[in-house]
Amino acid sequence: MNREYEKNLHTKVTAFKLWAKRNYPQMTEKADNGEWCFCLEFDDMRSYSIAVINEVSADEATEQMIDDLLYVIARDNECSTVIEELEKCDHWFSLLCRCCINTDYINAKWQFAEHLHSYKGKDNLQEMVYDFLSAEDEYTERLALKALADIYPECAEQYAIEFWERNKYEYDEYQKIMVLHVLYQIHSVKLPYYLELAKMSDYKYLKENAEAIQDKLKDQDSQFQVADSYL
C-alpha cells in the first residue's frame, strides 16, 4: 500500500515539474515566490501530498517520498497548506523538518523555521531552530530568529544583536527590522540603543519600524502612569 502512495506521489510531482518546465523554465528554488504555480497539476500534487501525510506513517516513509514531499512543501510556499497540515502530524513534521535542513529546498526550510514554535511533539525538534539560524538563507534565518524569541526567549537577545552587527547579507534591512521586533518582544534593556541606531539608518522601513515601536513604548508608559495614579 505504501509503495502505491510513493508511486502515485512521485507521478504527480513529476507531472507538475514537467508543467513548470514548459510554462516557467526560468523558475529555480531561489526564484520562486509561489504566486505562479497554481494549476491542475499543482493542485493534484498538493492534495495527494496531504493524503500521504494523513494515510501513511512517517515511520514507513521512503527517501523518494520524503524528497517529493519536501519539493511539494517548497512549491506550496504561497499558501503553506501542506506545512499547516503537518502541524497536526508531529511525526511527519519532525521527520521532514530534520531532513529538510540538509537539502536545497530553501522554500521549505523557511516554512519549517516559521512553524517550528508551534510544534508540540515530545522530542527535541525545537532545538533545530539553531540550525535554521545559520541556514545561509536570509529569509530562513530571519524567521528562525523570530522563532527563537518564541521558543527560547532567554537566548534571543544574544542572537538578535549578532544579527544586527554581523553584516552577513548585503541587503539586511529586514534582518534589522526583525531584530527590533525580537528585542521588543523579549523586553530587552538594549532595545532603546538599537532603536536609536535604527533611526539614524538610511533604511526607510527600518526607521519606520523603530518609530512605531517607540510609539508603542510611549503608550505603555502612559498606561502604567494612569494605573499608578489609582494606587
XYZ file of N, CA and C in Angstrom, residues 18-218:
603
model
N 7.097 18.845 -15.011
C 7.039 18.980 -16.469
C 6.233 20.216 -16.861
N 5.113 20.438 -16.160
C 4.295 21.630 -16.417
C 5.098 22.888 -16.134
N 5.803 22.914 -15.003
C 6.589 24.088 -14.632
C 7.711 24.338 -15.637
N 8.350 23.279 -16.091
C 9.441 23.436 -17.055
C 8.944 24.011 -18.367
N 7.739 23.610 -18.768
C 7.165 24.119 -20.017
C 6.727 25.570 -19.888
N 6.114 25.896 -18.778
C 5.482 27.207 -18.630
C 6.342 28.252 -17.929
N 7.241 27.812 -17.035
C 8.106 28.731 -16.304
C 9.524 28.174 -16.254
N 10.182 28.083 -17.396
C 11.520 27.485 -17.440
C 12.550 28.246 -16.614
N 12.269 29.512 -16.297
C 13.210 30.317 -15.525
C 13.108 30.052 -14.026
N 12.115 29.265 -13.605
C 11.903 29.021 -12.178
C 13.053 28.217 -11.575
N 13.562 28.689 -10.450
C 14.539 27.954 -9.652
C 14.089 27.996 -8.202
N 14.786 27.296 -7.343
C 14.431 27.312 -5.922
C 14.537 28.726 -5.356
N 15.530 29.478 -5.796
C 15.694 30.850 -5.305
C 14.731 31.817 -5.973
N 14.385 31.538 -7.216
C 13.474 32.416 -7.964
C 12.081 31.823 -7.970
N 11.474 31.764 -6.797
C 10.135 31.193 -6.672
C 9.414 31.881 -5.527
N 8.466 32.747 -5.880
C 7.680 33.408 -4.836
C 6.329 32.733 -4.614
N 6.104 31.605 -5.311
C 4.911 30.819 -5.072
C 3.657 31.302 -5.759
N 3.692 32.476 -6.359
C 2.473 33.058 -6.913
C 2.137 32.549 -8.314
N 3.069 31.819 -8.913
C 2.915 31.446 -10.313
C 2.391 30.028 -10.500
N 2.401 29.228 -9.502
C 2.327 27.776 -9.710
C 0.939 27.169 -9.502
N -0.109 27.930 -9.604
C -1.442 27.360 -9.421
C -1.982 26.821 -10.741
N -2.142 25.529 -10.794
C -2.630 24.842 -11.989
C -3.180 23.498 -11.525
N -3.794 22.760 -12.411
C -4.359 21.462 -12.058
C -3.284 20.521 -11.537
N -2.120 20.540 -12.170
C -1.034 19.663 -11.732
C -0.569 20.010 -10.314
N -0.535 21.294 -10.035
C -0.137 21.727 -8.697
C -1.171 21.292 -7.661
N -2.434 21.499 -7.966
C -3.498 21.115 -7.031
C -3.489 19.613 -6.768
N -3.301 18.811 -7.828
C -3.260 17.354 -7.660
C -2.078 16.941 -6.790
N -0.935 17.535 -7.059
C 0.280 17.217 -6.313
C 0.124 17.576 -4.834
N -0.393 18.755 -4.568
C -0.549 19.200 -3.183
C -1.602 18.368 -2.453
N -2.729 18.109 -3.084
C -3.794 17.327 -2.449
C -3.314 15.909 -2.122
N -2.567 15.335 -3.046
C -2.106 13.967 -2.800
C -1.041 13.933 -1.702
N -0.256 14.969 -1.617
C 0.727 15.051 -0.538
C 0.048 15.033 0.828
N -1.036 15.758 0.939
C -1.785 15.784 2.198
C -2.369 14.406 2.493
N -2.822 13.709 1.453
C -3.337 12.349 1.631
C -2.248 11.420 2.142
N -1.043 11.563 1.600
C 0.085 10.736 2.052
C 0.367 10.991 3.530
N 0.398 12.253 3.919
C 0.676 12.606 5.309
C -0.368 12.016 6.256
N -1.613 11.997 5.804
C -2.701 11.507 6.658
C -2.850 9.987 6.657
N -2.404 9.335 5.581
C -2.650 7.900 5.433
C -1.428 7.012 5.667
N -0.240 7.588 5.548
C 0.991 6.808 5.666
C 1.722 7.205 6.941
N 2.241 6.225 7.664
C 3.015 6.510 8.864
C 4.374 7.073 8.483
N 4.823 8.069 9.221
C 6.138 8.642 8.955
C 7.236 7.604 9.107
N 7.009 6.599 9.949
C 8.000 5.539 10.145
C 8.217 4.717 8.883
N 7.265 4.765 7.974
C 7.353 3.976 6.748
C 7.748 4.819 5.541
N 8.121 6.050 5.754
C 8.480 6.936 4.651
C 9.767 6.470 3.975
N 9.793 6.550 2.662
C 10.988 6.232 1.888
C 11.724 7.516 1.525
N 12.959 7.381 1.066
C 13.727 8.562 0.667
C 13.033 9.315 -0.462
N 12.463 8.554 -1.405
C 11.768 9.190 -2.521
C 10.549 9.959 -2.033
N 9.807 9.365 -1.120
C 8.613 10.014 -0.582
C 8.986 11.292 0.158
N 10.046 11.232 0.951
C 10.490 12.399 1.709
C 10.909 13.520 0.767
N 11.689 13.183 -0.251
C 12.144 14.207 -1.195
C 10.966 14.833 -1.937
N 10.015 14.012 -2.352
C 8.850 14.543 -3.064
C 8.019 15.442 -2.168
N 7.835 15.045 -0.920
C 7.049 15.874 -0.002
C 7.737 17.212 0.262
N 9.045 17.183 0.418
C 9.772 18.436 0.630
C 9.678 19.337 -0.600
N 9.694 18.735 -1.768
C 9.530 19.522 -3.001
C 8.153 20.188 -3.021
N 7.128 19.435 -2.660
C 5.769 19.982 -2.657
C 5.653 21.119 -1.644
N 6.205 20.927 -0.459
C 6.167 21.981 0.555
C 6.851 23.246 0.036
N 7.985 23.067 -0.612
C 8.718 24.206 -1.154
C 7.898 24.958 -2.199
N 7.205 24.226 -3.054
C 6.400 24.872 -4.093
C 5.117 25.474 -3.513
N 4.681 24.991 -2.378
C 3.442 25.467 -1.746
C 3.724 26.652 -0.829
N 4.751 27.431 -1.149
C 5.186 28.472 -0.217
C 4.283 29.699 -0.194
N 3.371 29.826 -1.141
C 2.444 30.961 -1.116
C 1.326 30.748 -0.100
N 0.764 29.544 -0.046
C -0.371 29.252 0.849
C 0.030 28.486 2.103
N 1.149 27.758 2.043
C 1.629 26.949 3.182
C 0.581 25.966 3.672
N -0.210 25.423 2.755
C -1.264 24.473 3.118
C -0.686 23.181 3.670
N 0.364 22.686 3.038
C 0.938 21.402 3.452
C 1.609 21.526 4.814
N 2.390 22.574 5.031
C 3.074 22.734 6.313
C 2.063 22.898 7.438
N 0.942 23.527 7.172
C -0.094 23.662 8.199
C -0.731 22.309 8.499
N -0.858 21.466 7.495
C -1.356 20.112 7.726
C -0.366 19.322 8.566
N 0.911 19.556 8.336
C 1.947 18.853 9.099
C 1.906 19.204 10.586
N 1.411 20.388 10.907
C 1.326 20.768 12.319
C 0.414 19.829 13.110
N -0.458 19.106 12.408
C -1.345 18.144 13.061
C -0.692 16.763 13.161
N 0.463 16.595 12.539
C 1.113 15.279 12.452
C 2.553 15.406 12.936
N 2.761 15.301 14.239
C 4.076 15.561 14.820
C 5.188 14.716 14.205
N 4.923 13.425 13.991
C 5.979 12.549 13.483
C 6.419 12.950 12.083
N 5.451 13.288 11.236
C 5.791 13.733 9.897
C 6.520 15.081 9.944
N 6.030 15.987 10.758
C 6.670 17.307 10.864
C 8.118 17.139 11.293
N 8.355 16.318 12.308
C 9.701 16.114 12.822
C 10.608 15.499 11.769
N 10.131 14.469 11.112
C 10.933 13.779 10.100
C 11.309 14.725 8.958
N 10.328 15.417 8.408
C 10.578 16.270 7.257
C 11.414 17.501 7.630
N 11.200 18.002 8.818
C 11.987 19.152 9.275
C 13.462 18.765 9.389
N 13.727 17.610 9.976
C 15.119 17.162 10.142
C 15.775 16.889 8.795
N 15.007 16.326 7.873
C 15.557 16.018 6.548
C 15.749 17.284 5.717
N 14.881 18.249 5.912
C 14.880 19.457 5.096
C 16.174 20.246 5.223
N 16.739 20.294 6.417
C 17.892 21.148 6.674
C 19.088 20.766 5.812
N 19.142 19.521 5.360
C 20.269 19.045 4.557
C 19.968 19.039 3.065
N 18.942 19.756 2.652
C 18.572 19.820 1.240
C 18.737 21.250 0.720
N 18.458 21.418 -0.562
C 18.482 22.755 -1.165
C 17.089 23.372 -1.264
N 16.115 22.780 -0.570
C 14.744 23.287 -0.655
C 14.587 24.498 0.262
N 15.081 25.636 -0.208
C 15.059 26.865 0.587
C 13.640 27.220 1.017
N 12.697 27.070 0.088
C 11.323 27.494 0.376
C 10.581 26.538 1.301
N 11.152 25.383 1.538
C 10.629 24.508 2.587
C 11.278 24.853 3.925
N 12.557 25.183 3.890
C 13.277 25.498 5.125
C 12.637 26.645 5.882
N 12.334 27.741 5.158
C 11.804 28.891 5.895
C 10.420 28.600 6.460
N 9.664 27.711 5.805
C 8.353 27.355 6.353
C 8.496 26.543 7.639
N 9.453 25.635 7.671
C 9.689 24.880 8.904
C 10.191 25.802 10.005
N 11.078 26.726 9.659
C 11.564 27.681 10.648
C 10.411 28.513 11.209
N 9.518 28.939 10.324
C 8.388 29.778 10.731
C 7.421 29.031 11.643
N 7.219 27.748 11.391
C 6.218 26.973 12.132
C 6.803 26.170 13.290
N 8.104 26.210 13.475
C 8.740 25.372 14.487
C 8.249 25.681 15.898
N 7.910 26.930 16.157
C 7.481 27.294 17.512
C 6.146 26.657 17.878
N 5.364 26.215 16.862
C 4.057 25.608 17.123
C 4.145 24.097 17.322
N 5.329 23.526 17.143
C 5.488 22.073 17.228
C 5.212 21.588 18.648
N 4.409 20.526 18.761
C 4.001 20.026 20.074
C 4.551 18.625 20.375
N 5.431 18.125 19.534
C 5.990 16.788 19.742
C 6.843 16.710 20.996
N 7.151 15.486 21.417
C 7.866 15.262 22.669
C 9.365 15.078 22.476
N 9.845 15.144 21.239
C 11.287 15.040 21.035
C 11.909 16.439 21.162
N 13.171 16.567 20.808
C 13.864 17.848 20.966
C 13.942 18.622 19.653
N 12.932 18.489 18.818
C 12.977 19.087 17.489
C 13.173 20.598 17.527
N 12.583 21.265 18.505
C 12.658 22.723 18.515
C 14.086 23.243 18.650
N 15.007 22.376 19.082
C 16.411 22.781 19.130
C 16.966 23.046 17.731
N 16.257 22.553 16.712
C 16.700 22.790 15.344
C 16.607 24.258 14.945
N 15.978 25.064 15.760
C 15.911 26.491 15.461
C 17.321 27.059 15.279
N 18.297 26.480 16.002
C 19.677 26.951 15.886
C 20.278 26.595 14.529
N 19.854 25.469 13.963
C 20.310 25.114 12.617
C 19.752 26.089 11.587
N 18.498 26.457 11.756
C 17.880 27.396 10.816
C 18.457 28.804 10.948
N 18.996 29.132 12.121
C 19.624 30.439 12.304
C 20.878 30.602 11.449
N 21.448 29.483 11.011
C 22.642 29.531 10.161
C 22.406 28.763 8.867
N 21.230 28.922 8.295
C 20.825 28.162 7.108
C 21.403 28.724 5.816
N 22.102 29.842 5.903
C 22.689 30.500 4.723
C 21.620 30.986 3.742
N 20.483 31.356 4.272
C 19.412 31.980 3.501
C 18.832 33.089 4.366
N 18.811 34.299 3.854
C 18.427 35.452 4.663
C 17.038 35.306 5.270
N 16.065 34.908 4.466
C 14.695 34.844 4.952
C 14.520 33.731 5.977
N 15.136 32.588 5.729
C 15.064 31.482 6.688
C 15.658 31.897 8.021
N 16.806 32.524 7.988
C 17.462 32.935 9.229
C 16.645 33.993 9.965
N 16.035 34.876 9.200
C 15.202 35.911 9.818
C 14.013 35.303 10.558
N 13.333 34.352 9.924
C 12.194 33.695 10.576
C 12.640 32.816 11.734
N 13.840 32.265 11.642
C 14.370 31.465 12.742
C 14.627 32.343 13.970
N 15.082 33.578 13.738
C 15.282 34.491 14.862
C 13.960 34.792 15.550
N 12.930 34.986 14.758
C 11.598 35.206 15.331
C 11.144 33.981 16.132
N 11.377 32.786 15.568
C 11.006 31.552 16.264
C 11.787 31.395 17.563
N 13.053 31.792 17.551
C 13.879 31.694 18.752
C 13.294 32.519 19.886
N 12.768 33.688 19.556
C 12.164 34.543 20.586
C 10.938 33.883 21.205
N 10.256 33.039 20.441
C 9.091 32.320 20.958
C 9.490 31.071 21.733
N 10.516 30.372 21.242
C 10.886 29.068 21.824
C 11.840 29.231 23.005
N 12.913 29.996 22.796
C 13.930 30.209 23.833
C 14.180 31.710 23.999
N 13.219 32.439 24.545
C 13.367 33.902 24.646
C 14.607 34.333 25.424
N 15.061 33.498 26.346
C 16.237 33.843 27.137
C 17.522 33.872 26.303
N 17.479 33.264 25.134
C 18.650 33.230 24.254
C 18.545 34.213 23.095
N 17.400 34.807 22.939
C 17.115 35.595 21.730
C 17.917 36.892 21.662
N 18.163 37.529 22.797
C 18.871 38.809 22.768
C 20.262 38.659 22.153
N 20.994 37.640 22.562
C 22.345 37.420 22.056
C 22.353 37.281 20.536
N 21.437 36.460 20.016
C 21.402 36.228 18.577
C 20.884 37.450 17.833
N 19.961 38.168 18.427
C 19.438 39.372 17.781
C 20.551 40.396 17.574
N 21.361 40.597 18.585
C 22.462 41.552 18.469
C 23.489 41.075 17.445
N 23.756 39.778 17.426
C 24.666 39.232 16.415
C 24.126 39.479 15.010
N 22.821 39.289 14.835
C 22.209 39.522 13.532
C 22.378 40.980 13.108
N 22.230 41.896 14.045
C 22.331 43.308 13.726
C 23.749 43.667 13.281
N 24.729 43.131 13.968
C 26.107 43.577 13.798
C 26.908 42.774 12.777
N 26.406 41.641 12.335
C 27.255 40.733 11.564
C 27.480 41.147 10.106
N 26.593 41.968 9.512
C 26.751 42.377 8.113
C 26.960 41.180 7.183
N 26.181 40.178 7.376
C 26.322 38.947 6.592
C 25.750 39.095 5.194
N 24.645 39.825 5.071
C 23.985 39.994 3.782
C 24.086 41.446 3.340
N 24.274 41.636 2.044
C 24.446 42.984 1.512
C 23.227 43.847 1.809
N 22.039 43.259 1.655
C 20.807 43.982 1.976
C 20.223 43.365 3.241
N 20.343 44.068 4.345
C 19.959 43.479 5.634
C 18.911 44.311 6.373
N 18.170 45.119 5.632
C 17.166 45.960 6.294
C 16.151 45.128 7.060
N 15.645 44.070 6.419
C 14.597 43.291 7.080
C 15.146 42.435 8.220
N 16.423 42.068 8.138
C 17.049 41.400 9.277
C 17.044 42.329 10.490
N 17.416 43.571 10.251
C 17.483 44.527 11.352
C 16.084 44.866 11.879
N 15.099 44.924 10.994
C 13.723 45.130 11.447
C 13.296 44.005 12.379
N 13.637 42.771 12.002
C 13.293 41.629 12.856
C 14.009 41.724 14.206
N 15.244 42.196 14.190
C 15.987 42.364 15.441
C 15.225 43.288 16.392
N 14.736 44.409 15.871
C 13.992 45.348 16.716
C 12.752 44.700 17.317
N 12.022 43.963 16.499
C 10.789 43.356 16.987
C 11.071 42.240 18.000
N 12.166 41.516 17.802
C 12.532 40.481 18.772
C 12.939 41.115 20.096
N 13.759 42.149 20.046
C 14.168 42.832 21.280
C 12.963 43.431 21.999
N 12.009 43.919 21.223
C 10.774 44.443 21.823
C 9.969 43.307 22.461
N 9.857 42.190 21.772
C 9.074 41.058 22.277
C 9.615 40.520 23.591
N 10.958 40.450 23.703
C 11.553 39.849 24.910
C 11.839 40.903 25.988
N 11.422 42.147 25.746
C 11.610 43.246 26.702
C 13.086 43.469 27.019
N 13.902 43.460 25.997
C 15.336 43.638 26.185
C 15.660 45.062 26.624
N 16.575 45.190 27.577
C 17.004 46.515 28.036
C 17.863 47.204 26.970
N 18.307 46.442 25.977
C 19.133 47.003 24.913
C 18.310 47.556 23.752
N 17.011 47.405 23.834
C 16.155 47.876 22.756
C 16.320 49.375 22.478
N 16.310 50.255 23.488
C 16.425 51.700 23.193
C 17.676 52.044 22.386
N 18.772 51.376 22.673
C 20.022 51.646 21.950
C 19.859 51.321 20.468
N 19.268 50.179 20.173
C 19.123 49.767 18.774
C 18.012 50.545 18.068
N 17.057 51.037 18.823
C 16.061 51.928 18.222
C 16.716 53.222 17.739
N 17.642 53.731 18.529
C 18.338 54.953 18.126
C 19.223 54.706 16.914
N 19.892 53.555 16.886
C 20.699 53.219 15.713
C 19.814 53.129 14.466
N 18.655 52.523 14.627
C 17.736 52.359 13.504
C 17.274 53.715 12.977
N 17.006 54.635 13.864
C 16.527 55.964 13.443
C 17.597 56.757 12.698
N 18.868 56.385 12.898
C 19.964 57.046 12.187
C 20.323 56.332 10.890
N 19.640 55.242 10.603
C 19.943 54.446 9.415
C 19.405 55.111 8.155
N 19.927 54.670 7.017
C 19.408 55.127 5.723
C 18.242 54.273 5.255
N 17.934 53.203 5.998
C 16.846 52.304 5.618
C 15.499 52.917 6.008
N 14.652 53.148 5.013
C 13.353 53.787 5.248
C 12.471 52.958 6.171
N 12.294 51.664 5.859
C 11.357 50.837 6.624
C 11.901 50.506 8.011
N 13.203 50.439 8.130
C 13.803 50.233 9.452
C 13.473 51.411 10.358
N 13.609 52.615 9.824
C 13.273 53.808 10.612
C 11.802 53.826 11.004
N 10.943 53.481 10.047
C 9.504 53.478 10.321
C 9.156 52.470 11.412
N 9.778 51.304 11.385
C 9.517 50.298 12.410
C 10.042 50.744 13.771
N 11.193 51.394 13.785
C 11.740 51.905 15.047
C 10.793 52.937 15.656
N 10.284 53.828 14.832
C 9.352 54.844 15.323
C 8.056 54.223 15.829
N 7.580 53.187 15.126
C 6.348 52.520 15.557
C 6.542 51.828 16.903
N 7.699 51.211 17.089
C 7.971 50.546 18.366
C 8.109 51.573 19.482
N 8.747 52.689 19.186
C 8.859 53.752 20.195
C 7.484 54.273 20.598
N 6.592 54.398 19.639
C 5.227 54.837 19.948
C 4.535 53.828 20.870
N 4.751 52.547 20.607
C 4.167 51.520 21.479
C 4.706 51.646 22.896
N 6.008 51.876 23.001
C 6.617 52.010 24.327
C 6.061 53.228 25.067
N 5.834 54.315 24.338
C 5.260 55.515 24.959
C 3.841 55.251 25.440
